[in-house]
PDB file of C-alpha atoms and ligand atoms in Angstrom:
ATOM      1  CA  MET A   1     116.323  55.167  61.313  1.00  0.00           C
ATOM      2  CA  ASN A   2     117.441  58.618  60.627  1.00  0.00           C
ATOM      3  CA  LEU A   3     115.493  60.607  57.805  1.00  0.00           C
ATOM      4  CA  PRO A   4     117.382  62.778  55.860  1.00  0.00           C
ATOM      5  CA  GLU A   5     116.912  66.469  56.555  1.00  0.00           C
ATOM      6  CA  THR A   6     114.595  67.505  54.013  1.00  0.00           C
ATOM      7  CA  ASP A   7     112.146  64.926  54.903  1.00  0.00           C
ATOM      8  CA  THR A   8     111.792  65.337  59.094  1.00  0.00           C
ATOM      9  CA  SER A   9     111.960  69.458  58.456  1.00  0.00           C
ATOM     10  CA  LEU A  10     108.309  71.071  58.551  1.00  0.00           C
ATOM     11  CA  PHE A  11     108.403  71.912  54.896  1.00  0.00           C
ATOM     12  CA  LYS A  12     108.230  68.384  54.377  1.00  0.00           C
ATOM     13  CA  ARG A  13     106.204  67.371  57.183  1.00  0.00           C
ATOM     14  CA  LEU A  14     103.276  69.594  56.938  1.00  0.00           C
ATOM     15  CA  ARG A  15     100.383  68.430  54.812  1.00  0.00           C
ATOM     16  CA  PHE A  16      97.927  70.406  53.252  1.00  0.00           C
ATOM     17  CA  VAL A  17      95.105  69.198  52.472  1.00  0.00           C
ATOM     18  CA  LEU A  18      91.728  70.044  50.433  1.00  0.00           C
ATOM     19  CA  VAL A  19      88.247  68.857  50.484  1.00  0.00           C
ATOM     20  CA  GLY A  20      85.581  68.934  47.586  1.00  0.00           C
ATOM     21  CA  THR A  21      87.367  71.999  46.218  1.00  0.00           C
ATOM     22  CA  SER A  22      85.192  74.222  43.266  1.00  0.00           C
ATOM     23  CA  HIS A  23      87.361  75.967  41.629  1.00  0.00           C
ATOM     24  CA  PRO A  24      90.849  75.194  39.764  1.00  0.00           C
ATOM     25  CA  GLY A  25      91.749  78.676  40.216  1.00  0.00           C
ATOM     26  CA  ASN A  26      91.870  78.332  44.105  1.00  0.00           C
ATOM     27  CA  ILE A  27      93.663  75.120  43.770  1.00  0.00           C
ATOM     28  CA  GLY A  28      96.548  76.755  41.513  1.00  0.00           C
ATOM     29  CA  ALA A  29      96.368  79.638  44.233  1.00  0.00           C
ATOM     30  CA  VAL A  30      97.100  77.274  46.946  1.00  0.00           C
ATOM     31  CA  ALA A  31     100.147  75.799  45.287  1.00  0.00           C
ATOM     32  CA  ARG A  32     101.678  79.659  45.313  1.00  0.00           C
ATOM     33  CA  ALA A  33     100.574  80.336  48.616  1.00  0.00           C
ATOM     34  CA  MET A  34     102.497  76.969  49.769  1.00  0.00           C
ATOM     35  CA  LYS A  35     105.873  77.399  47.825  1.00  0.00           C
ATOM     36  CA  THR A  36     106.079  80.765  48.725  1.00  0.00           C
ATOM     37  CA  MET A  37     106.447  80.026  52.089  1.00  0.00           C
ATOM     38  CA  GLY A  38     108.312  77.194  51.456  1.00  0.00           C
ATOM     39  CA  PHE A  39     105.627  73.748  51.356  1.00  0.00           C
ATOM     40  CA  SER A  40     104.851  70.919  48.976  1.00  0.00           C
ATOM     41  CA  GLU A  41     102.818  68.712  50.331  1.00  0.00           C
ATOM     42  CA  LEU A  42      99.923  68.983  49.045  1.00  0.00           C
ATOM     43  CA  TYR A  43      96.475  66.659  48.708  1.00  0.00           C
ATOM     44  CA  LEU A  44      93.563  66.631  47.129  1.00  0.00           C
ATOM     45  CA  VAL A  45      90.039  64.615  48.213  1.00  0.00           C
ATOM     46  CA  ASN A  46      88.001  64.551  45.569  1.00  0.00           C
ATOM     47  CA  PRO A  47      88.292  67.550  43.643  1.00  0.00           C
ATOM     48  CA  ARG A  48      84.779  69.131  41.815  1.00  0.00           C
ATOM     49  CA  PHE A  49      86.510  68.751  38.336  1.00  0.00           C
ATOM     50  CA  PRO A  50      89.002  65.989  38.505  1.00  0.00           C
ATOM     51  CA  ASP A  51      91.123  67.413  36.041  1.00  0.00           C
ATOM     52  CA  ALA A  52      91.935  70.113  38.297  1.00  0.00           C
ATOM     53  CA  LEU A  53      95.656  69.734  39.079  1.00  0.00           C
ATOM     54  CA  THR A  54      95.850  70.256  35.044  1.00  0.00           C
ATOM     55  CA  ASN A  55      93.295  72.414  34.562  1.00  0.00           C
ATOM     56  CA  ASP A  56      94.046  75.830  32.869  1.00  0.00           C
ATOM     57  CA  GLU A  57      92.678  78.304  35.509  1.00  0.00           C
ATOM     58  CA  ALA A  58      94.656  75.926  38.256  1.00  0.00           C
ATOM     59  CA  VAL A  59      97.699  76.352  36.211  1.00  0.00           C
ATOM     60  CA  ALA A  60      97.190  79.873  35.299  1.00  0.00           C
ATOM     61  CA  PHE A  61      96.769  80.911  39.480  1.00  0.00           C
ATOM     62  CA  ALA A  62      99.858  78.838  40.457  1.00  0.00           C
ATOM     63  CA  SER A  63     101.770  80.728  38.288  1.00  0.00           C
ATOM     64  CA  GLY A  64     105.337  79.791  39.570  1.00  0.00           C
ATOM     65  CA  ALA A  65     104.483  76.873  41.587  1.00  0.00           C
ATOM     66  CA  GLN A  66     103.692  74.403  38.761  1.00  0.00           C
ATOM     67  CA  ASP A  67     105.527  71.929  40.453  1.00  0.00           C
ATOM     68  CA  ILE A  68     103.760  71.780  43.329  1.00  0.00           C
ATOM     69  CA  LEU A  69     100.384  71.269  41.191  1.00  0.00           C
ATOM     70  CA  GLN A  70     102.264  68.302  39.339  1.00  0.00           C
ATOM     71  CA  SER A  71     103.581  66.898  42.356  1.00  0.00           C
ATOM     72  CA  ALA A  72      99.900  67.464  44.235  1.00  0.00           C
ATOM     73  CA  LYS A  73      98.128  63.776  45.116  1.00  0.00           C
ATOM     74  CA  ILE A  74      94.377  63.328  44.403  1.00  0.00           C
ATOM     75  CA  VAL A  75      92.494  60.307  46.373  1.00  0.00           C
ATOM     76  CA  SER A  76      89.194  60.011  46.751  1.00  0.00           C
ATOM     77  CA  SER A  77      88.969  59.740  50.954  1.00  0.00           C
ATOM     78  CA  ILE A  78      90.130  61.462  53.789  1.00  0.00           C
ATOM     79  CA  ASP A  79      91.561  58.865  55.145  1.00  0.00           C
ATOM     80  CA  ASP A  80      93.820  58.340  52.468  1.00  0.00           C
ATOM     81  CA  ALA A  81      95.095  62.169  53.077  1.00  0.00           C
ATOM     82  CA  LEU A  82      96.292  62.042  56.255  1.00  0.00           C
ATOM     83  CA  THR A  83      97.502  58.245  56.077  1.00  0.00           C
ATOM     84  CA  GLY A  84     100.545  58.798  58.612  1.00  0.00           C
ATOM     85  CA  CYS A  85      99.428  62.091  60.286  1.00  0.00           C
ATOM     86  CA  HIS A  86      99.953  61.981  64.068  1.00  0.00           C
ATOM     87  CA  PHE A  87      97.842  65.281  64.502  1.00  0.00           C
ATOM     88  CA  VAL A  88      95.140  66.498  61.925  1.00  0.00           C
ATOM     89  CA  ALA A  89      94.138  70.169  62.312  1.00  0.00           C
ATOM     90  CA  ALA A  90      90.712  70.905  60.288  1.00  0.00           C
ATOM     91  CA  VAL A  91      90.220  74.641  59.611  1.00  0.00           C
ATOM     92  CA  SER A  92      87.296  76.374  59.888  1.00  0.00           C
ATOM     93  CA  ALA A  93      85.704  79.897  59.954  1.00  0.00           C
ATOM     94  CA  ARG A  94      82.253  77.630  61.488  1.00  0.00           C
ATOM     95  CA  LEU A  95      82.688  77.210  65.552  1.00  0.00           C
ATOM     96  CA  ARG A  96      80.361  74.149  66.216  1.00  0.00           C
ATOM     97  CA  GLU A  97      78.647  73.025  69.497  1.00  0.00           C
ATOM     98  CA  PHE A  98      81.101  69.534  69.025  1.00  0.00           C
ATOM     99  CA  SER A  99      84.618  70.479  67.634  1.00  0.00           C
ATOM    100  CA  PRO A 100      88.105  69.793  69.348  1.00  0.00           C
ATOM    101  CA  PRO A 101      89.862  72.115  71.069  1.00  0.00           C
ATOM    102  CA  ILE A 102      90.196  75.702  69.073  1.00  0.00           C
ATOM    103  CA  LEU A 103      93.633  77.089  68.381  1.00  0.00           C
ATOM    104  CA  SER A 104      94.144  79.744  66.581  1.00  0.00           C
ATOM    105  CA  PRO A 105      96.798  79.756  63.613  1.00  0.00           C
ATOM    106  CA  ARG A 106      99.943  81.163  65.584  1.00  0.00           C
ATOM    107  CA  ALA A 107      98.764  78.932  68.581  1.00  0.00           C
ATOM    108  CA  PHE A 108      98.613  76.005  66.043  1.00  0.00           C
ATOM    109  CA  ALA A 109     102.033  77.138  64.725  1.00  0.00           C
ATOM    110  CA  SER A 110     103.849  77.619  67.827  1.00  0.00           C
ATOM    111  CA  HIS A 111     102.662  74.039  69.040  1.00  0.00           C
ATOM    112  CA  LEU A 112     104.390  72.551  66.012  1.00  0.00           C
ATOM    113  CA  SER A 113     107.916  72.290  66.819  1.00  0.00           C
ATOM    114  CA  GLN A 114     106.495  70.770  70.075  1.00  0.00           C
ATOM    115  CA  MET A 115     105.122  67.565  67.734  1.00  0.00           C
ATOM    116  CA  HIS A 116     109.001  66.589  66.582  1.00  0.00           C
ATOM    117  CA  GLU A 117     109.102  64.811  63.296  1.00  0.00           C
ATOM    118  CA  ASN A 118     105.799  63.878  62.944  1.00  0.00           C
ATOM    119  CA  PRO A 119     103.584  64.378  60.233  1.00  0.00           C
ATOM    120  CA  VAL A 120     100.948  66.849  60.261  1.00  0.00           C
ATOM    121  CA  ALA A 121      97.707  68.366  58.000  1.00  0.00           C
ATOM    122  CA  LEU A 122      95.815  70.547  58.010  1.00  0.00           C
ATOM    123  CA  VAL A 123      92.235  70.238  56.050  1.00  0.00           C
ATOM    124  CA  PHE A 124      91.340  72.837  54.751  1.00  0.00           C
ATOM    125  CA  GLY A 125      86.973  73.189  53.206  1.00  0.00           C
ATOM    126  CA  SER A 126      85.519  73.571  49.971  1.00  0.00           C
ATOM    127  CA  GLU A 127      84.681  76.970  48.928  1.00  0.00           C
ATOM    128  CA  ARG A 128      80.643  76.384  49.296  1.00  0.00           C
ATOM    129  CA  TYR A 129      80.298  74.029  52.352  1.00  0.00           C
ATOM    130  CA  GLY A 130      83.428  74.219  54.410  1.00  0.00           C
ATOM    131  CA  LEU A 131      83.849  71.800  56.195  1.00  0.00           C
ATOM    132  CA  PRO A 132      81.938  68.390  57.226  1.00  0.00           C
ATOM    133  CA  ASN A 133      81.679  67.664  60.611  1.00  0.00           C
ATOM    134  CA  GLU A 134      81.951  64.371  59.800  1.00  0.00           C
ATOM    135  CA  ILE A 135      85.875  65.185  59.544  1.00  0.00           C
ATOM    136  CA  VAL A 136      85.842  68.071  61.913  1.00  0.00           C
ATOM    137  CA  VAL A 137      85.280  65.562  64.270  1.00  0.00           C
ATOM    138  CA  ASN A 138      87.262  63.584  64.105  1.00  0.00           C
ATOM    139  CA  CYS A 139      90.339  66.169  63.959  1.00  0.00           C
ATOM    140  CA  ASN A 140      93.040  67.001  67.158  1.00  0.00           C
ATOM    141  CA  ALA A 141      92.123  70.651  66.770  1.00  0.00           C
ATOM    142  CA  LEU A 142      89.971  73.506  65.254  1.00  0.00           C
ATOM    143  CA  ILE A 143      91.903  76.044  63.633  1.00  0.00           C
ATOM    144  CA  ASN A 144      90.264  79.255  63.089  1.00  0.00           C
ATOM    145  CA  ILE A 145      91.245  82.306  61.825  1.00  0.00           C
ATOM    146  CA  PRO A 146      89.949  85.004  64.532  1.00  0.00           C
ATOM    147  CA  ALA A 147      88.640  87.147  61.399  1.00  0.00           C
ATOM    148  CA  ASN A 148      85.666  89.555  61.531  1.00  0.00           C
ATOM    149  CA  PRO A 149      82.883  88.700  63.372  1.00  0.00           C
ATOM    150  CA  ASP A 150      80.525  89.781  60.625  1.00  0.00           C
ATOM    151  CA  TYR A 151      82.396  88.662  57.761  1.00  0.00           C
ATOM    152  CA  SER A 152      84.579  85.493  58.076  1.00  0.00           C
ATOM    153  CA  SER A 153      85.127  83.887  55.626  1.00  0.00           C
ATOM    154  CA  LEU A 154      88.257  83.958  53.680  1.00  0.00           C
ATOM    155  CA  ASN A 155      89.207  82.763  50.183  1.00  0.00           C
ATOM    156  CA  LEU A 156      90.518  79.386  50.554  1.00  0.00           C
ATOM    157  CA  ALA A 157      93.656  80.090  49.277  1.00  0.00           C
ATOM    158  CA  GLN A 158      94.471  83.137  51.509  1.00  0.00           C
ATOM    159  CA  ALA A 159      93.278  80.517  54.276  1.00  0.00           C
ATOM    160  CA  VAL A 160      95.725  78.419  53.525  1.00  0.00           C
ATOM    161  CA  GLN A 161      97.991  81.220  52.679  1.00  0.00           C
ATOM    162  CA  LEU A 162      97.755  82.981  56.310  1.00  0.00           C
ATOM    163  CA  LEU A 163      98.222  79.381  57.796  1.00  0.00           C
ATOM    164  CA  ALA A 164     101.150  78.425  55.755  1.00  0.00           C
ATOM    165  CA  TYR A 165     102.991  82.175  56.655  1.00  0.00           C
ATOM    166  CA  GLU A 166     102.621  81.638  60.593  1.00  0.00           C
ATOM    167  CA  CYS A 167     104.025  77.696  60.253  1.00  0.00           C
ATOM    168  CA  ARG A 168     106.884  78.852  58.329  1.00  0.00           C
ATOM    169  CA  VAL A 169     107.432  82.054  60.877  1.00  0.00           C
ATOM    170  CA  ALA A 170     107.268  79.709  63.304  1.00  0.00           C
ATOM    171  CA  GLU A 171     109.272  77.446  61.821  1.00  0.00           C
ATOM    172  CA  ILE A 172     112.299  79.802  61.428  1.00  0.00           C
ATOM    173  CA  ASP A 173     112.294  81.496  65.123  1.00  0.00           C
ATOM    174  CA  GLU A 174     112.823  77.597  66.801  1.00  0.00           C
ATOM    175  CA  LYS A 175     115.563  76.865  64.409  1.00  0.00           C
ATOM    176  CA  ILE A 176     117.235  80.191  64.469  1.00  0.00           C
ATOM    177  CA  GLY A 177     115.770  81.779  67.599  1.00  0.00           C
ATOM    178  CA  SER A 178     114.068  85.178  67.491  1.00  0.00           C
ATOM    179  CA  PRO A 179     115.744  87.231  64.224  1.00  0.00           C
ATOM    180  CA  GLU A 180     118.273  89.352  65.592  1.00  0.00           C
ATOM    181  CA  ILE A 181     119.593  91.724  63.289  1.00  0.00           C
ATOM    182  CA  GLY A 182     123.755  92.275  63.376  1.00  0.00           C
ATOM    183  CA  PHE A 183     126.081  92.129  66.656  1.00  0.00           C
ATOM    184  CA  GLN A 184     124.231  91.640  69.905  1.00  0.00           C
ATOM    185  CA  GLY A 185     126.249  92.256  72.982  1.00  0.00           C
ATOM    186  CA  LYS A 186     126.401  90.813  76.470  1.00  0.00           C
ATOM    187  CA  LEU A 187     123.684  92.478  78.737  1.00  0.00           C
ATOM    188  CA  ALA A 188     124.191  94.350  81.028  1.00  0.00           C
ATOM    189  CA  SER A 189     124.109  93.216  85.042  1.00  0.00           C
ATOM    190  CA  SER A 190     121.492  95.195  87.003  1.00  0.00           C
ATOM    191  CA  ASP A 191     123.703  96.105  89.517  1.00  0.00           C
ATOM    192  CA  ALA A 192     125.609  97.784  86.601  1.00  0.00           C
ATOM    193  CA  ILE A 193     122.513  99.489  85.786  1.00  0.00           C
ATOM    194  CA  ASP A 194     121.465 100.848  88.839  1.00  0.00           C
ATOM    195  CA  GLY A 195     124.750 102.655  89.197  1.00  0.00           C
ATOM    196  CA  MET A 196     124.434 104.322  85.320  1.00  0.00           C
ATOM    197  CA  TYR A 197     121.207 105.204  87.284  1.00  0.00           C
ATOM    198  CA  ALA A 198     122.927 107.065  89.876  1.00  0.00           C
ATOM    199  CA  HIS A 199     126.342 108.477  87.762  1.00  0.00           C
ATOM    200  CA  LEU A 200     122.803 110.149  85.189  1.00  0.00           C
ATOM    201  CA  GLU A 201     121.062 111.305  88.393  1.00  0.00           C
ATOM    202  CA  ASN A 202     124.338 113.071  89.904  1.00  0.00           C
ATOM    203  CA  ALA A 203     125.028 114.608  85.886  1.00  0.00           C
ATOM    204  CA  LEU A 204     121.572 115.841  85.843  1.00  0.00           C
ATOM    205  CA  MET A 205     121.494 117.201  89.467  1.00  0.00           C
ATOM    206  CA  ALA A 206     124.683 119.069  88.277  1.00  0.00           C
ATOM    207  CA  ILE A 207     123.384 120.753  85.365  1.00  0.00           C
ATOM    208  CA  GLU A 208     120.266 121.666  87.263  1.00  0.00           C
ATOM    209  CA  PHE A 209     117.653 119.935  85.319  1.00  0.00           C
ATOM    210  CA  LEU A 210     116.477 117.197  88.336  1.00  0.00           C
ATOM    211  CA  ASP A 211     116.205 119.021  91.213  1.00  0.00           C
ATOM    212  CA  PRO A 212     116.778 116.963  93.968  1.00  0.00           C
ATOM    213  CA  ALA A 213     113.984 119.256  96.125  1.00  0.00           C
ATOM    214  CA  SER A 214     111.259 118.283  94.142  1.00  0.00           C
ATOM    215  CA  PRO A 215     112.372 115.273  91.691  1.00  0.00           C
ATOM    216  CA  LYS A 216     109.288 115.086  90.878  1.00  0.00           C
ATOM    217  CA  LYS A 217     109.199 111.343  88.732  1.00  0.00           C
ATOM    218  CA  LEU A 218     112.035 112.143  86.173  1.00  0.00           C
ATOM    219  CA  MET A 219     114.286 109.355  87.717  1.00  0.00           C
ATOM    220  CA  PRO A 220     111.188 106.544  88.012  1.00  0.00           C
ATOM    221  CA  ARG A 221     110.374 107.735  84.141  1.00  0.00           C
ATOM    222  CA  LEU A 222     113.889 107.592  82.298  1.00  0.00           C
ATOM    223  CA  LYS A 223     114.107 104.104  84.525  1.00  0.00           C
ATOM    224  CA  ARG A 224     110.872 102.768  82.986  1.00  0.00           C
ATOM    225  CA  LEU A 225     112.143 104.281  79.474  1.00  0.00           C
ATOM    226  CA  PHE A 226     115.597 102.599  80.138  1.00  0.00           C
ATOM    227  CA  SER A 227     114.137  99.314  81.056  1.00  0.00           C
ATOM    228  CA  ARG A 228     111.967  98.842  78.009  1.00  0.00           C
ATOM    229  CA  THR A 229     115.365  98.332  76.184  1.00  0.00           C
ATOM    230  CA  GLN A 230     117.311  95.049  77.089  1.00  0.00           C
ATOM    231  CA  LEU A 231     120.829  97.227  78.087  1.00  0.00           C
ATOM    232  CA  GLU A 232     124.058  95.931  76.946  1.00  0.00           C
ATOM    233  CA  ILE A 233     127.737  96.652  78.722  1.00  0.00           C
ATOM    234  CA  GLU A 234     128.323  98.851  76.474  1.00  0.00           C
ATOM    235  CA  GLU A 235     126.000 101.144  76.129  1.00  0.00           C
ATOM    236  CA  VAL A 236     125.755 101.343  80.158  1.00  0.00           C
ATOM    237  CA  ASN A 237     129.583 102.438  79.950  1.00  0.00           C
ATOM    238  CA  ILE A 238     128.867 105.038  76.889  1.00  0.00           C
ATOM    239  CA  PHE A 239     125.814 106.453  79.228  1.00  0.00           C
ATOM    240  CA  ARG A 240     128.282 106.455  82.187  1.00  0.00           C
ATOM    241  CA  GLY A 241     130.877 108.201  80.344  1.00  0.00           C
ATOM    242  CA  ILE A 242     128.089 111.360  79.336  1.00  0.00           C
ATOM    243  CA  ALA A 243     127.412 111.645  83.080  1.00  0.00           C
ATOM    244  CA  LYS A 244     131.203 111.749  83.949  1.00  0.00           C
ATOM    245  CA  LYS A 245     131.482 114.489  80.702  1.00  0.00           C
ATOM    246  CA  ILE A 246     128.575 116.414  81.890  1.00  0.00           C
ATOM    247  CA  ILE A 247     129.582 116.680  85.742  1.00  0.00           C
ATOM    248  CA  GLU A 248     133.374 117.530  84.783  1.00  0.00           C
ATOM    249  CA  PHE A 249     132.131 119.934  81.897  1.00  0.00           C
ATOM    250  CA  LYS A 250     130.094 121.530  84.970  1.00  0.00           C
ATOM    251  CA  ASN A 251     133.081 121.617  87.330  1.00  0.00           C
ATOM    252  CA  ASP A 252     135.849 123.010  84.466  1.00  0.00           C
ATOM    253  CA  THR A 253     132.598 126.449  83.932  1.00  0.00           C
ATOM    254  CA  THR A 254     132.011 126.570  87.581  1.00  0.00           C
ATOM    255  CA  ALA A 255     135.676 126.854  88.563  1.00  0.00           C
TER     256      ALA A 255
HETATM  257  N1  SAH B   1      81.287  78.709  52.790  1.00  0.00           N
HETATM  258  C1  SAH B   1      81.785  78.276  53.763  1.00  0.00           C
HETATM  259  C2  SAH B   1      83.347  78.614  53.888  1.00  0.00           C
HETATM  260  C3  SAH B   1      84.057  78.319  53.205  1.00  0.00           C
HETATM  261  S1  SAH B   1      86.076  79.596  52.909  1.00  0.00           S
HETATM  262  C4  SAH B   1      82.144  77.770  55.129  1.00  0.00           C
HETATM  263  O1  SAH B   1      80.354  78.181  55.815  1.00  0.00           O
HETATM  264  O2  SAH B   1      82.505  77.195  56.499  1.00  0.00           O
HETATM  265  C5  SAH B   1      86.812  77.758  52.513  1.00  0.00           C
HETATM  266  C6  SAH B   1      87.031  77.373  53.537  1.00  0.00           C
HETATM  267  O3  SAH B   1      88.982  78.217  53.570  1.00  0.00           O
HETATM  268  C7  SAH B   1      87.305  76.621  54.788  1.00  0.00           C
HETATM  269  O4  SAH B   1      86.446  75.762  54.518  1.00  0.00           O
HETATM  270  C8  SAH B   1      88.126  76.563  55.589  1.00  0.00           C
HETATM  271  O5  SAH B   1      89.117  75.700  55.516  1.00  0.00           O
HETATM  272  C9  SAH B   1      89.301  77.772  54.853  1.00  0.00           C
HETATM  273  N2  SAH B   1      88.423  79.175  56.095  1.00  0.00           N
HETATM  274  C10 SAH B   1      87.957  80.842  55.300  1.00  0.00           C
HETATM  275  N3  SAH B   1      87.564  81.166  56.448  1.00  0.00           N
HETATM  276  C11 SAH B   1      88.073  81.104  57.439  1.00  0.00           C
HETATM  277  C12 SAH B   1      88.589  81.643  59.016  1.00  0.00           C
HETATM  278  N4  SAH B   1      87.875  82.222  59.157  1.00  0.00           N
HETATM  279  N5  SAH B   1      89.276  80.293  59.639  1.00  0.00           N
HETATM  280  C13 SAH B   1      89.281  79.483  59.175  1.00  0.00           C
HETATM  281  N6  SAH B   1      89.610  79.204  58.318  1.00  0.00           N
HETATM  282  C14 SAH B   1      88.927  79.415  57.239  1.00  0.00           C
END
């Protein structure tokens, strides 16, 4: 069966699961963090306050993301939050002796595209205790945000924000390729670029900027400069035009 586009997109497939959250304000801030990045699937496993979703602080911190709070699901076990998920990642500030493979948020996000249309979950721990080992060992990966080793524990909603952002960027890149701004022309061949170098070299010799008896590192440096960009055919033609004019001008003034 072909699911509708919205159900298979990462924005619907990626579930944010909060375990044992204490502060309703954090739950509201998580809803906001998720919504700003386009995510909406929020599960709470045994929050400290059963009315966490309607709590004044949660509502205030959610700001314009009330809809995420309203559709969030409160469940009483981690298994209930993970039903149907094909890949589950524990998000933890603490590395452990026995843990699934450790990924950075970015590595995890880039991995997501390989999971095709399967639901995936990110599991976050409580403010005070983090995630229990029993949950971590059953996950497929452990995501650690590489923070300051002397103070590595982020606020829960900020950890969610960071993961949501990385996943959004990876998803958008995957769909539309690296964002390119504006027009992109055809890339020049290496032969064309070599021709441009030779032409530029002649022009620089004509105006005695380049001394063939002592060329120093001028051409290698210019080549290095150009090789840091991806020259297009039009751009190579512009540089050849400039070189041609320099040589003509020089010939005219010395004639
Ligand atoms: N005192 C807890 C930290 C709780 S912070 C502990 O020692 O584990 C609340 C949650 O935010 C964590 O359970 C984790 O899901 C997430 N988090 C905070 N900092 C993180 C980090 N550097 N890397 C990954 N997750 C982090």
